[in-house]
Coordinates of C-alpha atoms in Angstrom, one line a residue:
A1448 CA -54.4 69.7 10.4
I1449 CA -54.8 72.3 8.0
E1450 CA -51.9 74.6 8.9
N1451 CA -49.9 71.4 9.1
A1452 CA -51.2 70.6 5.4
R1453 CA -50.4 73.9 4.5
L1454 CA -46.9 73.7 6.0
Y1455 CA -46.5 70.5 4.0
D1456 CA -47.3 71.8 1.0
E1457 CA -45.0 75.2 0.5
S1458 CA -42.2 72.4 1.8
L1459 CA -43.1 70.6 -1.5
R1460 CA -43.1 73.4 -3.2
A1461 CA -39.5 75.0 -1.7
L1462 CA -37.9 71.3 -2.8
A1463 CA -39.1 71.3 -6.1
V1464 CA -37.9 75.1 -6.4
K1465 CA -34.5 74.0 -5.1
S1466 CA -34.5 70.7 -7.3
A1467 CA -34.9 72.4 -10.7
M1468 CA -32.8 75.5 -9.9
L1469 CA -30.2 72.2 -9.0
Q1470 CA -30.9 71.1 -11.8
E1471 CA -30.3 73.9 -14.0
M1472 CA -26.8 74.6 -12.6
H1473 CA -25.7 71.1 -13.5
H1474 CA -27.3 71.7 -17.1
R1475 CA -24.9 74.8 -17.2
V1476 CA -22.0 73.1 -15.7
R1477 CA -22.2 70.1 -18.3
N1478 CA -22.7 72.7 -21.5
N1479 CA -19.9 74.9 -20.1
L1480 CA -17.5 71.6 -19.7
Q1481 CA -18.1 70.2 -23.2
T1482 CA -17.5 73.7 -24.8
I1483 CA -13.8 73.3 -22.9
A1484 CA -13.7 69.6 -24.3
A1485 CA -14.7 70.7 -27.5
L1486 CA -11.7 73.2 -27.9
L1487 CA -9.5 71.1 -26.9
A1488 CA -10.2 68.6 -29.2
M1489 CA -10.0 71.3 -31.9
Q1490 CA -6.4 71.8 -30.5
L1491 CA -5.7 68.2 -30.8
R1492 CA -6.4 68.1 -34.2
R1493 CA -3.6 70.2 -35.3
L1494 CA -0.7 67.6 -33.6
E1495 CA 0.3 64.5 -34.7
P1496 CA -1.8 61.9 -33.2
E1497 CA 0.7 59.6 -31.3
S1498 CA 3.2 62.9 -29.3
R1499 CA 3.5 63.3 -25.8
G1500 CA 1.4 66.5 -26.1
A1501 CA -1.6 64.9 -27.9
R1502 CA -1.5 62.4 -25.8
A1503 CA -1.8 64.4 -22.0
L1504 CA -4.1 67.0 -24.4
R1505 CA -6.3 63.7 -25.2
E1506 CA -6.5 62.8 -21.2
S1507 CA -7.1 66.1 -20.5
A1508 CA -10.0 66.3 -22.2
A1509 CA -11.2 63.2 -21.4
R1510 CA -10.9 64.5 -17.4
I1511 CA -13.3 67.0 -18.3
Q1512 CA -15.5 65.2 -20.6
S1513 CA -16.1 62.9 -17.5
I1514 CA -16.6 65.3 -15.1
A1515 CA -19.3 66.6 -17.6
E1516 CA -20.8 63.6 -18.3
V1517 CA -21.6 63.2 -14.5
H1518 CA -23.6 66.6 -14.3
N1519 CA -25.5 65.8 -17.4
L1520 CA -26.4 62.3 -15.2
L1521 CA -26.8 64.8 -11.9
C1522 CA -29.0 66.9 -14.0
R1523 CA -31.9 64.5 -15.0
E1524 CA -31.7 63.5 -11.3
D1525 CA -34.4 65.0 -9.0
V1526 CA -31.7 65.4 -5.2
G1527 CA -28.5 65.1 -7.0
V1528 CA -27.8 61.4 -6.1
T1529 CA -26.8 59.1 -8.3
T1530 CA -25.7 55.5 -8.2
V1531 CA -21.8 54.3 -9.3
D1532 CA -22.8 52.1 -11.7
A1533 CA -24.6 55.1 -13.8
I1534 CA -21.5 57.2 -13.1
A1535 CA -19.7 54.4 -14.3
R1536 CA -21.6 53.8 -17.5
Q1537 CA -21.7 57.6 -18.4
V1538 CA -17.3 57.5 -18.2
V1539 CA -17.2 54.7 -20.4
Q1540 CA -19.3 56.0 -22.5
S1541 CA -17.1 58.8 -23.0
A1542 CA -13.5 57.0 -22.7
Q1543 CA -14.5 54.7 -25.6
I1544 CA -15.4 58.1 -28.0
S1545 CA -12.1 60.2 -26.7
L1546 CA -9.3 57.2 -25.3
V1547 CA -10.1 54.1 -27.1
S1548 CA -8.9 53.4 -30.8
Y1549 CA -10.6 51.2 -33.3
E1550 CA -7.4 49.7 -34.3
R1551 CA -7.1 48.1 -30.5
P1552 CA -10.8 47.2 -29.2
V1553 CA -11.6 47.3 -25.7
K1554 CA -14.5 45.6 -24.2
F1555 CA -16.1 46.7 -21.1
E1556 CA -17.8 45.2 -18.4
I1557 CA -20.2 47.1 -15.2
T1558 CA -21.1 44.9 -12.5
G1559 CA -21.8 45.2 -8.6
E1560 CA -24.2 46.9 -6.5
P1561 CA -26.1 49.5 -7.1
V1562 CA -24.1 52.0 -4.4
Q1563 CA -25.6 55.8 -4.2
I1564 CA -23.5 58.4 -4.5
G1565 CA -23.8 62.5 -3.8
S1566 CA -23.2 65.0 -6.1
R1567 CA -20.1 66.2 -4.8
D1568 CA -18.6 62.6 -4.7
A1569 CA -20.0 61.7 -8.1
T1570 CA -17.8 64.4 -10.0
M1571 CA -14.5 63.0 -7.7
L1572 CA -15.3 59.2 -8.7
A1573 CA -15.6 60.0 -12.5
L1574 CA -12.3 61.5 -12.3
I1575 CA -11.1 58.6 -11.1
I1576 CA -12.7 55.6 -12.9
N1577 CA -11.5 57.8 -16.0
E1578 CA -8.1 57.6 -14.7
L1579 CA -7.6 54.5 -13.8
I1580 CA -9.3 53.3 -17.7
S1581 CA -6.9 55.6 -19.0
N1582 CA -4.2 54.0 -17.1
A1583 CA -5.3 50.3 -18.2
L1584 CA -5.3 51.3 -21.8
V1585 CA -1.6 52.6 -21.9
H1586 CA -0.4 50.2 -19.8
G1587 CA -2.2 47.1 -18.8
L1588 CA -4.0 45.9 -21.5
A1589 CA -2.1 44.1 -24.6
A1590 CA -1.4 45.5 -27.4
E1591 CA -4.4 44.1 -29.4
G1592 CA -6.8 45.6 -26.7
G1593 CA -8.5 43.5 -24.6
R1594 CA -11.3 43.7 -21.5
I1595 CA -11.5 46.1 -18.7
V1596 CA -13.9 45.5 -15.4
I1597 CA -15.6 48.0 -13.6
E1598 CA -17.6 46.0 -10.0
T1599 CA -18.5 47.7 -7.9
S1600 CA -19.5 45.8 -3.7
C1601 CA -20.5 46.9 -0.6
R1602 CA -19.5 45.5 2.9
D1603 CA -20.4 46.7 6.6
E1604 CA -20.8 50.7 4.8
M1605 CA -17.5 50.0 3.2
V1606 CA -17.7 50.9 -0.6
T1607 CA -15.1 48.8 -2.6
I1608 CA -14.7 49.9 -6.5
D1609 CA -12.4 47.6 -8.2
V1610 CA -11.4 48.1 -12.0
R1611 CA -8.9 45.5 -13.6
D1612 CA -7.9 44.6 -17.0
D1613 CA -7.4 41.3 -18.7
G1614 CA -3.3 42.6 -19.5
P1615 CA -0.4 41.0 -17.9
L1616 CA 1.0 41.4 -14.7
H1617 CA 4.0 44.3 -14.7
P1618 CA 6.1 43.8 -12.2
T1619 CA 8.1 46.9 -13.2
P1620 CA 6.8 49.6 -14.9
P1621 CA 5.9 49.7 -18.5
P1622 CA 9.4 51.0 -20.6
D1623 CA 7.1 53.7 -22.3
S1624 CA 6.1 55.3 -19.4
H1625 CA 5.4 58.9 -19.4
A1626 CA 4.4 61.5 -17.3
S1627 CA 1.0 61.7 -18.2
S1628 CA 0.4 58.2 -16.4
G1629 CA 2.1 59.5 -13.1
L1630 CA 0.1 62.6 -13.0
G1631 CA -3.2 60.2 -13.5
L1632 CA -2.0 58.0 -10.7
Q1633 CA -1.8 61.0 -8.7
I1634 CA -4.9 62.8 -9.8
I1635 CA -6.6 59.5 -8.0
E1636 CA -4.4 59.0 -4.8
T1637 CA -5.3 62.5 -4.0
L1638 CA -8.8 62.2 -4.2
V1639 CA -9.1 58.8 -2.8
H1640 CA -6.9 59.9 0.0
D1641 CA -8.1 63.6 0.3
D1642 CA -10.7 64.1 -0.9
L1643 CA -12.8 60.8 0.0
G1644 CA -10.9 59.8 3.0
G1645 CA -10.4 55.6 1.0
T1646 CA -7.2 53.8 0.4
F1647 CA -6.2 53.0 -3.3
E1648 CA -4.1 49.9 -4.5
L1649 CA -2.0 49.5 -7.4
I1650 CA -1.7 46.0 -8.8
K1651 CA 0.3 46.1 -12.3

């Protein structure tokens, strides 16, 4: 019994050390990513706000910041596990700063079940949600703004994440569609299909 207690204490100490090292790693990665995002923001101020280059740079900064927000979330967790809704809140908070303009207010709503997710999938999911928000802002919402809903559900061990806006439906791609949007959808499809083994459906 004494030997078992000693082994148990040692395993707890080892787990605590591993958890501390993991949190420190997430903390350092977050700081590095935030530095890169800040450098992109500095470069962005040198460009015309509505130019194609500025849009591409803004979207790239948002992608980097969304990953940084996940590491910020994970560095506060003990076991490197978080939830989909927590990730969505972090990404929305970042998007409101980097992607949403004051002239076009957007209301975000996060709803659904608190599905747990590991650190590897969390990073990919943050990028996916960021790209879906960006796509909705550019192509989905009306000119005066609107609402974006992020809903999570889990049925038979299958997790579904629905990101939708209240803008008009587009039977064909909008005329102002640009290359960065195509890159965003390509990022989504690659992460969903190849990395997460899921399916992706876009309704315009």
